[in-house]
Amino acid sequence: MRVLVVGKAKTGTTALVSLIRQSLQPCDLVMEPNSVLAFAKKSQEREGNEAIKILWEHFRTRRRHLDAIVHGEFGFPVDKVVFISRDARDEMVSKLLYHAKIARDDKLIPEPREQVLARWVQALQAKERDPESISLRGLCRIFESLYDIDLWSRLTDIADKREFESYIHHGVGRDAHVLAYEDMVADRTDGLADYLGVPVTVPTADVDLGKFGHTRRSGRAANWRSFFTNEDVEILRPLLRQMLPDPRYDDWKLDLEPRIEPAEVSQYVAKIAAV
């Protein structure tokens, strides 16, 4: 069986494709081919199970190419297609914390690099000590002052999120399964198992991510409730209501006693963004 997993960056795609791979063992894993050529070169005669992860961002402006892959063109049949959808608010937190690594990989880190990262980690540690002391927007301002990247604009430009949700729910044109990130991390995967036709018995938290293990952060949903402040809610609630009409964005209740684990924030950033 060949299973294609499609999702946006930082939405649990690696955990999902690894979960499917373990459920189909023996199964090969293919990570993030970013062009139709990668699929066209593969043999139709290949035997055995295969789990393939692709990122929406790689094909957002090449929708015809994505359609061709999803529908098994190029002599590369796809048996099952699984999409993953995550709460946009949790996406924002995850992308905020991952951007220091993106800046490092893209060689956008100003000199001296170690000092820039240290100052960013210190800002996150201050947030951990008092989660209500600085907003997501405030952290983005600090990030911009350090890295010269307007991260707030990137996080709040959710047109691609709207396009993705529209595509997976209305534009696929073939049988597919949509799994919510919130359900995956809570091991509510009966629907996925029924769609694949195989048991999914491994808890998501125990899935072996192999060399991609460094991408695992919290493995939980609704982290935004401790990370956002009232300032963030006032700005983001009308934006999401307009851009993403979805019942989950009617609930904006923040944690009364917000708690942020250093292992999931400052320590995580220091580990993945070290230079």
PDB file of C-alpha atoms in Angstrom, residues 8 85-89 91-92 155-166 169 236-250 252:
ATOM      1  CA  LYS A   8       1.386  22.243   6.379  1.00  0.00           C
ATOM      2  CA  SER A  85      -5.164  19.811  10.000  1.00  0.00           C
ATOM      3  CA  ARG A  86      -3.993  21.731  13.064  1.00  0.00           C
ATOM      4  CA  ASP A  87      -5.465  24.644  14.999  1.00  0.00           C
ATOM      5  CA  ALA A  88      -3.983  27.804  13.441  1.00  0.00           C
ATOM      6  CA  ARG A  89      -3.207  29.170  16.906  1.00  0.00           C
ATOM      7  CA  GLU A  91       0.595  26.528  14.343  1.00  0.00           C
ATOM      8  CA  MET A  92       1.570  30.103  15.213  1.00  0.00           C
ATOM      9  CA  LEU A 155       2.444  34.192  11.454  1.00  0.00           C
ATOM     10  CA  THR A 156      -0.681  36.236  10.743  1.00  0.00           C
ATOM     11  CA  ASP A 157      -0.622  35.821   6.959  1.00  0.00           C
ATOM     12  CA  ILE A 158      -2.949  32.841   7.014  1.00  0.00           C
ATOM     13  CA  ALA A 159      -4.217  32.972   3.445  1.00  0.00           C
ATOM     14  CA  ASP A 160      -2.338  29.748   2.776  1.00  0.00           C
ATOM     15  CA  LYS A 161      -4.053  28.144   5.788  1.00  0.00           C
ATOM     16  CA  ARG A 162      -7.433  29.080   4.338  1.00  0.00           C
ATOM     17  CA  GLU A 163      -6.444  27.678   0.929  1.00  0.00           C
ATOM     18  CA  PHE A 164      -5.231  24.454   2.513  1.00  0.00           C
ATOM     19  CA  GLU A 165      -8.412  23.930   4.524  1.00  0.00           C
ATOM     20  CA  SER A 166     -10.529  24.623   1.447  1.00  0.00           C
ATOM     21  CA  HIS A 169     -12.284  19.584   2.583  1.00  0.00           C
ATOM     22  CA  LEU A 236      -6.264  37.365  16.400  1.00  0.00           C
ATOM     23  CA  ARG A 237      -9.875  36.504  17.213  1.00  0.00           C
ATOM     24  CA  PRO A 238     -11.422  38.795  14.560  1.00  0.00           C
ATOM     25  CA  LEU A 239      -8.735  37.780  12.042  1.00  0.00           C
ATOM     26  CA  LEU A 240      -9.408  34.065  12.377  1.00  0.00           C
ATOM     27  CA  ARG A 241     -13.152  34.573  12.515  1.00  0.00           C
ATOM     28  CA  GLN A 242     -12.957  36.328   9.156  1.00  0.00           C
ATOM     29  CA  MET A 243     -10.356  34.126   7.481  1.00  0.00           C
ATOM     30  CA  LEU A 244     -11.184  30.701   8.910  1.00  0.00           C
ATOM     31  CA  PRO A 245     -14.833  30.268   9.848  1.00  0.00           C
ATOM     32  CA  ASP A 246     -14.595  27.165  12.005  1.00  0.00           C
ATOM     33  CA  PRO A 247     -16.298  26.300  15.322  1.00  0.00           C
ATOM     34  CA  ARG A 248     -12.956  25.708  17.033  1.00  0.00           C
ATOM     35  CA  TYR A 249     -12.128  29.409  16.653  1.00  0.00           C
ATOM     36  CA  ASP A 250     -15.179  30.399  18.702  1.00  0.00           C
ATOM     37  CA  TRP A 252     -10.690  31.730  23.024  1.00  0.00           C
TER      38      TRP A 252
END
